[in-house]
CSV table of C-alpha atoms and ligand atoms in Angstrom, one decimal:
chain,number,residue,atom,x,y,z
A,182,UNK,CA,-162.7,111.1,-93.3
A,183,UNK,CA,-159.4,111.6,-92.5
A,184,UNK,CA,-159.0,114.3,-89.1
A,185,UNK,CA,-155.2,115.1,-90.5
A,186,UNK,CA,-154.8,118.5,-90.2
A,187,UNK,CA,-155.4,120.4,-93.4
A,188,UNK,CA,-152.7,122.8,-94.8
A,189,UNK,CA,-152.7,125.4,-97.4
A,190,UNK,CA,-152.8,124.0,-100.9
A,191,UNK,CA,-149.2,123.4,-102.8
A,192,UNK,CA,-148.0,126.6,-103.8
A,193,UNK,CA,-150.1,129.0,-102.1
A,194,UNK,CA,-149.3,131.1,-99.4
A,195,UNK,CA,-150.7,132.8,-96.1
A,196,UNK,CA,-149.7,136.4,-95.8
A,197,UNK,CA,-149.4,136.6,-92.3
A,198,UNK,CA,-149.9,139.8,-90.3
A,199,UNK,CA,-146.0,140.7,-89.6
A,200,UNK,CA,-145.8,140.8,-93.8
A,201,UNK,CA,-148.5,143.0,-94.1
A,202,UNK,CA,-146.6,146.0,-93.6
A,203,UNK,CA,-144.9,145.4,-96.5
A,204,UNK,CA,-148.1,144.8,-98.8
A,205,UNK,CA,-149.7,147.9,-97.6
A,206,UNK,CA,-146.1,150.1,-98.2
A,207,UNK,CA,-146.1,148.3,-101.9
A,208,UNK,CA,-149.6,149.0,-102.5
A,209,UNK,CA,-149.6,152.8,-101.4
A,210,UNK,CA,-146.4,153.3,-103.7
A,211,UNK,CA,-147.8,151.9,-106.4
A,212,UNK,CA,-151.2,153.7,-106.0
A,213,UNK,CA,-149.7,157.2,-105.2
A,214,UNK,CA,-148.0,156.7,-108.5
A,215,UNK,CA,-150.2,155.4,-111.0
A,216,UNK,CA,-152.8,158.0,-109.5
A,217,UNK,CA,-150.4,161.0,-109.9
A,218,UNK,CA,-149.7,159.7,-113.7
A,219,UNK,CA,-153.3,159.6,-114.5
A,220,UNK,CA,-154.0,156.2,-113.8
A,221,UNK,CA,-157.0,154.8,-112.7
A,222,UNK,CA,-158.1,151.8,-111.0
A,223,UNK,CA,-159.8,148.9,-112.5
A,224,UNK,CA,-160.8,145.6,-110.6
A,225,UNK,CA,-162.2,142.9,-112.6
A,226,UNK,CA,-163.1,139.1,-111.9
A,227,UNK,CA,-161.1,136.5,-110.9
A,228,UNK,CA,-162.8,134.3,-112.9
A,229,UNK,CA,-163.3,134.8,-116.5
A,230,UNK,CA,-164.4,132.3,-119.5
A,231,UNK,CA,-161.8,130.1,-120.0
A,232,UNK,CA,-162.6,131.3,-124.0
A,233,UNK,CA,-161.2,134.8,-122.7
A,234,UNK,CA,-157.7,133.3,-122.1
A,235,UNK,CA,-157.2,130.5,-124.7
A,236,UNK,CA,-158.0,133.6,-127.6
A,237,UNK,CA,-156.0,136.2,-125.2
A,238,UNK,CA,-153.2,134.8,-124.4
A,239,UNK,CA,-152.8,132.1,-127.0
A,240,UNK,CA,-153.7,128.3,-127.3
A,241,UNK,CA,-149.7,127.6,-127.2
A,242,UNK,CA,-148.6,129.1,-124.6
A,243,UNK,CA,-147.3,127.5,-121.2
A,244,UNK,CA,-150.3,129.2,-119.1
A,245,UNK,CA,-152.9,128.1,-122.0
A,246,UNK,CA,-151.5,125.0,-122.4
A,247,UNK,CA,-150.6,123.8,-118.7
A,248,UNK,CA,-151.3,126.0,-116.1
A,249,UNK,CA,-155.2,127.5,-115.9
A,250,UNK,CA,-157.1,126.7,-113.3
A,251,UNK,CA,-160.0,125.6,-115.5
A,252,UNK,CA,-163.5,124.6,-114.3
A,253,UNK,CA,-167.1,124.2,-114.8
A,254,UNK,CA,-169.6,126.0,-113.1
A,255,UNK,CA,-173.1,124.3,-112.0
A,256,UNK,CA,-174.4,125.9,-115.4
A,257,UNK,CA,-172.0,124.1,-117.2
A,258,UNK,CA,-169.8,127.5,-118.2
A,259,UNK,CA,-165.7,126.5,-118.8
A,260,UNK,CA,-164.7,129.2,-116.5
A,261,UNK,CA,-161.2,129.9,-115.3
A,262,UNK,CA,-159.5,131.6,-112.3
A,263,UNK,CA,-157.1,134.5,-114.2
A,264,UNK,CA,-154.0,133.7,-114.8
A,265,UNK,CA,-153.0,137.3,-115.6
A,266,UNK,CA,-155.2,140.6,-115.7
A,267,UNK,CA,-154.6,141.8,-119.2
A,268,UNK,CA,-156.9,139.9,-120.9
A,269,UNK,CA,-159.7,140.6,-118.8
A,270,UNK,CA,-159.2,144.8,-119.0
A,271,UNK,CA,-159.2,144.2,-122.2
A,272,UNK,CA,-162.3,142.5,-122.4
A,273,UNK,CA,-163.7,145.2,-119.8
A,274,UNK,CA,-162.6,148.0,-121.8
A,275,UNK,CA,-164.8,146.5,-124.9
A,276,UNK,CA,-167.6,145.4,-122.7
A,277,UNK,CA,-167.9,149.1,-121.3
A,278,UNK,CA,-167.1,151.0,-124.9
A,279,UNK,CA,-164.0,153.1,-123.3
A,280,UNK,CA,-163.3,153.9,-126.5
A,281,UNK,CA,-165.5,156.7,-125.9
A,282,UNK,CA,-163.6,158.0,-123.4
A,283,UNK,CA,-161.3,160.5,-124.6
A,284,UNK,CA,-157.8,158.5,-125.5
A,285,UNK,CA,-155.5,157.1,-124.1
A,286,UNK,CA,-157.3,155.1,-121.5
A,287,UNK,CA,-155.0,154.6,-118.4
A,288,UNK,CA,-155.7,152.0,-116.0
A,289,UNK,CA,-154.2,150.1,-113.1
A,290,UNK,CA,-154.6,147.3,-110.9
A,291,UNK,CA,-153.3,144.9,-107.9
A,292,UNK,CA,-155.0,141.4,-107.2
A,293,UNK,CA,-154.2,137.4,-107.1
A,294,UNK,CA,-153.3,135.6,-110.2
A,295,UNK,CA,-152.9,131.8,-110.8
A,296,UNK,CA,-151.3,129.3,-112.5
A,297,UNK,CA,-150.5,125.7,-111.6
A,298,UNK,CA,-146.8,125.5,-112.1
A,299,UNK,CA,-144.2,123.9,-110.2
A,300,UNK,CA,-144.0,125.6,-107.0
A,301,UNK,CA,-140.6,127.1,-106.3
A,302,UNK,CA,-139.0,130.3,-105.3
A,303,UNK,CA,-140.8,132.8,-106.2
A,304,UNK,CA,-142.7,130.8,-108.4
A,305,UNK,CA,-146.4,130.2,-106.7
A,306,UNK,CA,-149.9,128.7,-108.0
A,307,UNK,CA,-151.6,131.7,-106.3
A,308,UNK,CA,-149.5,135.0,-106.4
A,309,UNK,CA,-150.2,138.6,-107.1
A,310,UNK,CA,-149.7,141.2,-109.6
A,311,UNK,CA,-149.7,144.8,-110.3
A,312,UNK,CA,-150.0,146.5,-113.3
A,313,UNK,CA,-150.5,149.3,-115.4
A,314,UNK,CA,-152.7,149.6,-119.5
A,315,UNK,CA,-152.2,152.1,-121.7
A,316,UNK,CA,-155.1,152.3,-124.5
A,317,UNK,CA,-155.6,153.8,-127.2
A,318,UNK,CA,-152.7,155.5,-128.0
A,319,UNK,CA,-149.6,153.8,-130.8
A,320,UNK,CA,-147.0,156.2,-130.2
A,321,UNK,CA,-143.5,155.1,-128.9
A,322,UNK,CA,-143.4,157.6,-125.9
A,323,UNK,CA,-146.4,155.7,-124.3
A,324,UNK,CA,-144.2,152.6,-124.1
A,325,UNK,CA,-141.4,155.2,-122.6
A,326,UNK,CA,-144.0,156.5,-120.1
A,327,UNK,CA,-145.2,153.1,-118.5
A,328,UNK,CA,-141.4,152.0,-118.2
A,329,UNK,CA,-140.6,155.7,-116.6
A,330,UNK,CA,-143.4,155.1,-114.3
A,331,UNK,CA,-142.7,151.6,-113.3
A,332,UNK,CA,-138.8,152.6,-113.0
A,333,UNK,CA,-139.9,155.2,-110.5
A,334,UNK,CA,-141.5,152.9,-108.6
A,335,UNK,CA,-138.5,150.3,-108.6
A,336,UNK,CA,-136.6,153.5,-107.2
A,337,UNK,CA,-138.6,154.8,-105.1
A,338,UNK,CA,-138.8,151.3,-103.2
A,339,UNK,CA,-134.8,151.3,-103.2
A,340,UNK,CA,-134.6,148.2,-104.7
A,341,UNK,CA,-130.8,147.8,-106.1
A,342,UNK,CA,-129.1,145.6,-108.8
A,343,UNK,CA,-132.6,145.8,-111.0
A,344,UNK,CA,-132.1,146.2,-114.6
A,345,UNK,CA,-134.8,146.9,-117.9
A,346,UNK,CA,-134.6,144.2,-120.4
A,347,UNK,CA,-136.2,145.4,-123.4
A,348,UNK,CA,-136.5,143.8,-127.1
A,349,UNK,CA,-138.6,144.0,-130.1
A,350,UNK,CA,-140.6,141.4,-131.7
A,351,UNK,CA,-142.0,143.9,-134.3
A,352,UNK,CA,-145.4,142.9,-136.0
A,353,UNK,CA,-147.1,139.9,-137.4
A,354,UNK,CA,-145.6,140.5,-140.9
A,355,UNK,CA,-141.8,141.0,-139.5
A,356,UNK,CA,-142.0,138.3,-137.1
A,357,UNK,CA,-143.8,135.4,-139.8
A,358,UNK,CA,-140.2,136.1,-142.0
A,359,UNK,CA,-138.4,135.8,-139.0
A,360,UNK,CA,-140.2,132.9,-137.6
A,361,UNK,CA,-139.3,130.6,-140.7
A,362,UNK,CA,-135.6,131.5,-140.6
A,363,UNK,CA,-135.8,130.6,-136.8
A,364,UNK,CA,-137.4,127.5,-137.6
A,365,UNK,CA,-135.0,126.7,-140.3
A,366,UNK,CA,-131.7,127.7,-137.8
A,367,UNK,CA,-133.2,124.9,-134.6
A,368,UNK,CA,-135.0,122.2,-137.2
A,369,UNK,CA,-131.2,121.7,-138.4
A,370,UNK,CA,-130.0,121.1,-134.7
A,371,UNK,CA,-133.0,119.5,-133.4
A,372,UNK,CA,-131.6,116.9,-131.7
A,373,UNK,CA,-129.8,119.1,-129.1
A,374,UNK,CA,-133.0,120.5,-127.8
A,375,UNK,CA,-134.9,119.7,-124.8
A,376,UNK,CA,-137.7,117.7,-125.4
A,377,UNK,CA,-140.6,120.7,-124.3
A,378,UNK,CA,-138.6,122.9,-127.4
A,379,UNK,CA,-138.6,119.7,-130.0
A,380,UNK,CA,-142.3,119.9,-129.4
A,381,UNK,CA,-142.6,123.5,-129.7
A,382,UNK,CA,-140.6,124.5,-132.6
A,383,UNK,CA,-143.6,124.4,-135.0
A,384,UNK,CA,-145.9,125.7,-133.1
A,385,UNK,CA,-144.3,128.6,-131.0
A,386,UNK,CA,-140.8,128.9,-132.3
A,387,UNK,CA,-140.0,132.4,-130.1
A,388,UNK,CA,-140.4,130.7,-127.1
A,389,UNK,CA,-137.1,128.7,-127.8
A,390,UNK,CA,-135.1,131.8,-127.6
A,391,UNK,CA,-135.7,132.0,-123.7
A,392,UNK,CA,-135.9,128.6,-122.7
A,393,UNK,CA,-133.6,127.9,-119.7
A,394,UNK,CA,-132.4,124.1,-120.7
A,395,UNK,CA,-128.6,124.1,-120.8
A,396,UNK,CA,-128.5,122.8,-123.9
A,397,UNK,CA,-131.2,125.4,-125.4
A,398,UNK,CA,-129.7,128.2,-123.8
A,399,UNK,CA,-126.3,127.2,-125.9
A,400,UNK,CA,-128.1,126.7,-129.1
A,401,UNK,CA,-130.0,130.3,-128.6
A,402,UNK,CA,-126.8,132.1,-129.1
A,403,UNK,CA,-125.9,130.9,-132.9
A,404,UNK,CA,-129.8,132.0,-133.5
A,405,UNK,CA,-130.7,134.5,-136.0
A,406,UNK,CA,-131.9,138.0,-133.9
A,407,UNK,CA,-135.4,139.4,-134.2
A,408,UNK,CA,-134.0,142.9,-134.6
A,409,UNK,CA,-132.0,142.3,-137.7
A,410,UNK,CA,-135.5,141.3,-139.4
A,411,UNK,CA,-137.7,144.3,-138.5
A,412,UNK,CA,-139.6,146.5,-140.7
A,413,UNK,CA,-138.7,150.0,-141.3
A,414,UNK,CA,-142.0,150.9,-138.8
A,415,UNK,CA,-141.1,148.6,-136.2
A,416,UNK,CA,-137.3,149.5,-136.2
A,417,UNK,CA,-138.5,153.4,-136.0
A,418,UNK,CA,-140.5,152.9,-133.4
A,419,UNK,CA,-138.1,151.0,-131.5
A,420,UNK,CA,-135.5,153.4,-132.1
A,421,UNK,CA,-138.0,156.1,-130.7
A,422,UNK,CA,-138.5,153.9,-127.3
A,423,UNK,CA,-135.1,153.9,-126.6
A,424,UNK,CA,-134.4,157.5,-127.6
A,425,UNK,CA,-137.2,158.4,-125.1
A,426,UNK,CA,-135.9,156.5,-122.5
A,427,UNK,CA,-132.1,158.2,-123.0
A,428,UNK,CA,-134.0,161.5,-122.7
A,429,UNK,CA,-135.2,160.4,-119.0
A,430,UNK,CA,-131.8,158.2,-118.0
A,431,UNK,CA,-133.4,155.3,-117.6
A,432,UNK,CA,-130.5,152.8,-118.5
A,433,UNK,CA,-131.7,149.5,-120.2
A,434,UNK,CA,-130.0,146.0,-121.5
A,435,UNK,CA,-130.9,145.4,-125.0
A,436,UNK,CA,-132.0,141.7,-124.8
A,437,UNK,CA,-132.3,139.8,-128.3
A,438,UNK,CA,-133.9,136.9,-126.7
A,439,UNK,CA,-136.7,138.4,-124.7
A,440,UNK,CA,-139.8,137.2,-126.4
A,441,UNK,CA,-142.2,137.2,-123.3
A,442,UNK,CA,-144.6,134.3,-122.7
A,443,UNK,CA,-147.9,135.5,-124.0
A,444,UNK,CA,-148.9,135.1,-127.5
A,445,UNK,CA,-150.5,139.1,-127.5
A,446,UNK,CA,-147.5,140.8,-128.1
A,447,UNK,CA,-145.8,142.6,-130.6
A,448,UNK,CA,-143.0,145.5,-131.1
A,449,UNK,CA,-141.9,146.6,-127.7
A,450,UNK,CA,-141.5,143.7,-125.1
A,451,UNK,CA,-139.3,144.6,-122.0
A,452,UNK,CA,-138.9,143.1,-118.2
A,453,UNK,CA,-137.6,144.3,-115.1
A,454,UNK,CA,-135.1,142.1,-113.3
A,455,UNK,CA,-133.6,141.9,-110.0
A,456,UNK,CA,-131.8,140.2,-107.3
A,457,UNK,CA,-131.1,136.6,-108.2
A,458,UNK,CA,-130.0,135.4,-112.0
A,459,UNK,CA,-133.1,133.5,-113.9
A,460,UNK,CA,-136.1,134.0,-115.7
A,461,UNK,CA,-138.2,133.0,-112.3
A,462,UNK,CA,-136.5,136.5,-111.0
A,463,UNK,CA,-138.2,138.7,-113.5
A,464,UNK,CA,-139.7,141.2,-111.1
A,465,UNK,CA,-142.3,141.7,-114.1
A,466,UNK,CA,-142.4,141.8,-117.5
A,467,UNK,CA,-144.6,143.7,-120.0
A,468,UNK,CA,-144.9,145.3,-123.8
A,469,UNK,CA,-147.0,146.2,-126.2
A,470,UNK,CA,-150.1,144.6,-127.5
A,471,UNK,CA,-152.0,146.1,-130.4
A,472,UNK,CA,-153.7,143.0,-131.7
A,473,UNK,CA,-155.5,141.9,-129.0
A,474,UNK,CA,-158.3,144.3,-128.8
A,475,UNK,CA,-159.3,143.1,-132.4
A,476,UNK,CA,-158.5,138.9,-130.8
A,477,UNK,CA,-161.5,139.5,-128.3
A,478,UNK,CA,-163.9,141.1,-130.7
A,479,UNK,CA,-163.4,144.7,-130.5
A,480,UNK,CA,-161.9,147.1,-133.0
A,481,UNK,CA,-158.3,148.1,-133.7
A,482,UNK,CA,-156.8,149.4,-130.0
A,483,UNK,CA,-153.0,150.0,-129.7
A,484,UNK,CA,-152.2,148.8,-126.0
A,485,UNK,CA,-149.1,148.7,-123.8
A,486,UNK,CA,-148.9,147.6,-120.0
A,487,UNK,CA,-147.0,146.2,-117.7
A,488,UNK,CA,-147.2,143.7,-114.4
A,489,UNK,CA,-145.5,143.1,-111.7
A,490,UNK,CA,-145.0,140.4,-109.3
A,491,UNK,CA,-146.2,141.0,-105.7
A,492,UNK,CA,-144.3,138.5,-103.6
A,493,UNK,CA,-141.2,138.7,-105.6
A,494,UNK,CA,-140.7,142.5,-105.1
A,495,UNK,CA,-141.1,142.0,-101.4
A,496,UNK,CA,-139.2,138.9,-101.5
A,497,UNK,CA,-136.5,141.2,-103.3
A,498,UNK,CA,-136.8,143.7,-101.1
A,499,UNK,CA,-136.4,141.7,-97.9
A,500,UNK,CA,-133.4,139.7,-99.2
A,501,UNK,CA,-131.7,143.8,-99.9
A,502,UNK,CA,-132.5,144.2,-96.5
A,503,UNK,CA,-134.9,147.3,-97.1
A,504,UNK,CA,-136.8,148.5,-94.5
A,505,UNK,CA,-140.6,150.6,-95.1
A,506,UNK,CA,-141.6,153.2,-92.8
A,507,UNK,CA,-142.4,152.1,-89.4
A,508,UNK,CA,-146.5,152.2,-88.7
A,509,UNK,CA,-147.4,153.6,-85.9
A,510,UNK,CA,-150.9,152.5,-86.1
A,511,UNK,CA,-151.6,152.1,-82.0
A,512,UNK,CA,-149.3,154.4,-80.2
A,513,UNK,CA,-151.5,154.4,-76.9
A,514,UNK,CA,-152.4,151.3,-74.7
A,515,UNK,CA,-155.2,151.4,-72.6
A,516,UNK,CA,-155.1,149.5,-69.5
A,517,UNK,CA,-158.4,149.2,-67.2
A,518,UNK,CA,-159.3,147.8,-63.8
A,519,UNK,CA,-162.5,146.5,-62.6
A,520,UNK,CA,-165.6,145.8,-64.0
A,521,UNK,CA,-166.1,150.1,-64.3
A,522,UNK,CA,-162.8,150.5,-65.9
A,523,UNK,CA,-163.6,148.2,-68.8
A,524,UNK,CA,-166.7,150.0,-69.6
A,525,UNK,CA,-165.1,153.5,-69.1
A,526,UNK,CA,-162.3,151.7,-71.3
A,527,UNK,CA,-164.2,150.4,-73.8
A,528,UNK,CA,-166.2,153.8,-74.2
A,529,UNK,CA,-163.2,155.9,-74.4
A,530,UNK,CA,-161.2,153.9,-76.8
A,531,UNK,CA,-164.0,154.4,-79.5
A,532,UNK,CA,-163.8,157.8,-79.2
A,533,UNK,CA,-160.0,158.4,-79.3
A,534,UNK,CA,-160.0,156.0,-82.4
A,535,UNK,CA,-163.1,158.4,-84.0
A,536,UNK,CA,-160.8,161.8,-83.0
A,537,UNK,CA,-158.1,159.6,-85.0
A,538,UNK,CA,-155.9,158.1,-82.1
A,539,UNK,CA,-154.9,155.0,-82.2
A,540,UNK,CA,-155.4,152.6,-79.4
A,541,UNK,CA,-154.7,149.0,-78.4
A,542,UNK,CA,-156.3,147.5,-75.7
A,543,UNK,CA,-156.5,144.0,-73.8
A,544,UNK,CA,-160.3,144.4,-72.0
A,545,UNK,CA,-160.6,141.1,-71.6
A,546,UNK,CA,-157.1,140.6,-69.0
A,547,UNK,CA,-157.6,141.6,-65.4
A,548,UNK,CA,-154.4,141.9,-64.2
A,549,UNK,CA,-152.7,145.5,-64.4
A,550,UNK,CA,-149.2,143.8,-64.8
A,551,UNK,CA,-150.1,142.0,-67.6
A,552,UNK,CA,-151.8,144.4,-69.3
A,553,UNK,CA,-148.2,147.1,-68.7
A,554,UNK,CA,-146.3,144.1,-70.1
A,555,UNK,CA,-148.4,143.9,-73.6
A,556,UNK,CA,-148.3,148.1,-73.7
A,557,UNK,CA,-144.1,147.7,-73.6
A,558,UNK,CA,-144.7,144.8,-76.0
A,559,UNK,CA,-146.6,146.6,-78.6
A,560,UNK,CA,-144.1,149.4,-78.2
A,561,UNK,CA,-146.8,151.8,-76.9
A,562,UNK,CA,-146.1,155.4,-76.5
A,563,UNK,CA,-148.7,156.2,-73.8
A,564,UNK,CA,-151.0,153.8,-71.8
A,565,UNK,CA,-154.0,155.3,-70.7
A,566,UNK,CA,-155.1,153.6,-67.1
A,567,UNK,CA,-158.1,153.6,-66.1
A,568,UNK,CA,-159.4,152.1,-62.4
A,569,UNK,CA,-162.5,152.2,-60.7
A,570,UNK,CA,-161.2,155.1,-59.0
A,571,UNK,CA,-160.7,156.8,-62.1
A,572,UNK,CA,-164.5,155.8,-63.5
A,573,UNK,CA,-166.0,156.9,-60.8
A,574,UNK,CA,-164.1,160.4,-60.7
A,575,UNK,CA,-164.4,161.1,-64.8
A,576,UNK,CA,-160.1,161.1,-65.2
A,577,UNK,CA,-157.8,159.0,-66.2
A,578,UNK,CA,-154.2,158.4,-65.8
A,579,UNK,CA,-151.9,158.9,-68.9
A,580,UNK,CA,-148.4,157.1,-68.4
A,581,UNK,CA,-145.5,158.4,-70.4
A,582,UNK,CA,-143.9,154.7,-71.3
A,583,UNK,CA,-140.6,156.3,-72.6
A,584,UNK,CA,-140.3,158.1,-69.6
A,585,UNK,CA,-142.2,156.5,-66.6
A,586,UNK,CA,-144.1,159.5,-65.8
A,587,UNK,CA,-147.7,159.7,-65.2
A,588,UNK,CA,-150.6,162.1,-64.5
A,589,UNK,CA,-154.2,162.1,-63.6
A,590,UNK,CA,-156.0,164.1,-66.0
A,591,UNK,CA,-159.8,165.1,-66.3
A,592,UNK,CA,-161.4,162.7,-69.3
A,593,UNK,CA,-162.0,166.0,-71.1
A,594,UNK,CA,-158.9,167.1,-71.4
A,595,UNK,CA,-157.4,163.2,-72.3
A,596,UNK,CA,-157.9,163.7,-76.2
A,597,UNK,CA,-155.7,167.1,-75.9
A,598,UNK,CA,-152.9,165.6,-73.9
A,599,UNK,CA,-152.5,163.0,-76.0
A,600,UNK,CA,-152.2,164.8,-79.3
A,601,UNK,CA,-149.5,166.6,-77.9
A,602,UNK,CA,-147.8,164.1,-76.2
A,603,UNK,CA,-148.0,162.3,-79.7
A,604,UNK,CA,-146.1,164.9,-81.3
A,605,UNK,CA,-143.3,165.0,-79.2
B,253,HAM,P1,-146.2,137.5,-116.6
B,253,HAM,O1,-144.5,137.8,-117.4
B,253,HAM,O2,-146.8,136.6,-117.2
B,253,HAM,O3,-146.8,138.8,-117.6
B,253,HAM,O4,-145.9,138.2,-115.3
B,253,HAM,C1,-145.3,139.1,-115.1
B,253,HAM,C2,-144.8,139.3,-113.6
B,253,HAM,O5,-145.8,138.6,-112.9
B,253,HAM,C3,-143.6,138.3,-113.6
B,253,HAM,O6,-142.4,138.7,-114.4
B,253,HAM,C4,-143.3,137.7,-112.2
B,253,HAM,O7,-142.9,138.7,-111.3
B,253,HAM,C5,-145.3,137.6,-111.9
B,253,HAM,N1,-145.4,136.3,-111.6
B,253,HAM,C6,-146.0,135.6,-112.9
B,253,HAM,N2,-146.2,133.9,-112.7
B,253,HAM,C7,-146.2,134.3,-111.3
B,253,HAM,C8,-146.1,133.1,-110.0
B,253,HAM,N3,-146.3,131.9,-110.5
B,253,HAM,N4,-145.3,133.1,-109.2
B,253,HAM,C9,-145.0,134.8,-108.5
B,253,HAM,N5,-145.0,135.2,-109.7
B,253,HAM,C10,-145.5,135.6,-110.5
B,253,HAM,C11,-148.1,139.1,-117.4
B,253,HAM,O8,-148.6,138.3,-116.8
B,253,HAM,C12,-148.8,140.3,-118.6
B,253,HAM,N6,-150.4,139.8,-118.3
B,253,HAM,C13,-148.2,141.6,-118.5
B,253,HAM,C14,-148.8,142.4,-119.0
B,253,HAM,C15,-149.4,143.5,-118.9
B,253,HAM,N7,-148.2,142.3,-120.4
B,253,HAM,C16,-148.9,143.8,-120.8
B,253,HAM,N8,-149.6,144.4,-119.6
């Protein structure tokens, strides 16, 4: 076996401690907004039966055709690492009989997804999504409500230059008519299409509209638009969604080429674009998927949802220089001297933590100088210094690191004194 260094698999990333504050901040904002809007958290397994995704997302999609991490377990069941959450959540809704709960059922989630894609900026093989799903209400105001929620989250994150792209891809009936017209249009010019689109022209013609290859983009300009083919009900639904968005003053761009890459959608589809140009910079996307419940073996189920890409949002925040609130987890640093100081320090630090005061330390070190240097580096506001003498007398020295003033304090007054000093 080679003893070369093992590296992280291609397309995966370590989330290092210096990045964690962004992750915590983003999660906090999402959770807070979701709970305040009546959404409840759901976790579903990281792997599911391969068939769930095949049936749910669609056999002719890029995800199912090329990107799934599929494997046989030891009982030879075919499983797949989830490439997205929605199919798993619909499965859970059906499996747990959530149709018996008061509708709509509103759920949110956060976690990793896996897609075997060609890694590039903003595109990974393991990435993370957060998302929202609303089940059991077909009213257009649900579409607007989910968009309002995620728009608020993006505002709260202070993301600049973001746009809401929106379209309707109608229902199965209006889409079938449209697909025929689309195939007629493209078949006449098949030679000009990229090889991928040549292949999917019959199987998945809608995707030709959002192909990023130059020659296909060119052709898409003259392609028929689905919006002209919507049936009365779908048209009415879409107009209502737009009216609600006008009401809450959320700006949107009508994008006739937005079709989304998963097969389960109907009617409203939307994406949030931000930062740089190009589809891999969609910060997130979603839409209505009223047919998925039935496809997965349940009853008719109205549903709408959205998922955002955590890495893409954090990268965009960094590019835009967005600062997040400073975390002051350990404003106190414990400095100890001698064996007695260590023992006393170990105990005291834990007591302070139990009382809600964050304490960093370096109990293994012996040198006062080295510990004070570390306290400075960690931006401690207060250092607690415990030597043999203090340990014997049941006192500590509290040092204000900004002012360089220090006082000896009886042990029983330490918590109060620190709390007061931290409030300043
Ligand atoms: P999606 O458009 O495939 O939709 O993914 C949503 C977002 O996840 C993307 O816009 C992107 O930000 C992020 N994302 C996806 N794949 C990657 C990747 N390889 N690397 C980095 N980020 C990625 C869905 O997954 C649907 N389930 C959304 C939905 C929920 N529709 C209804 N409900």
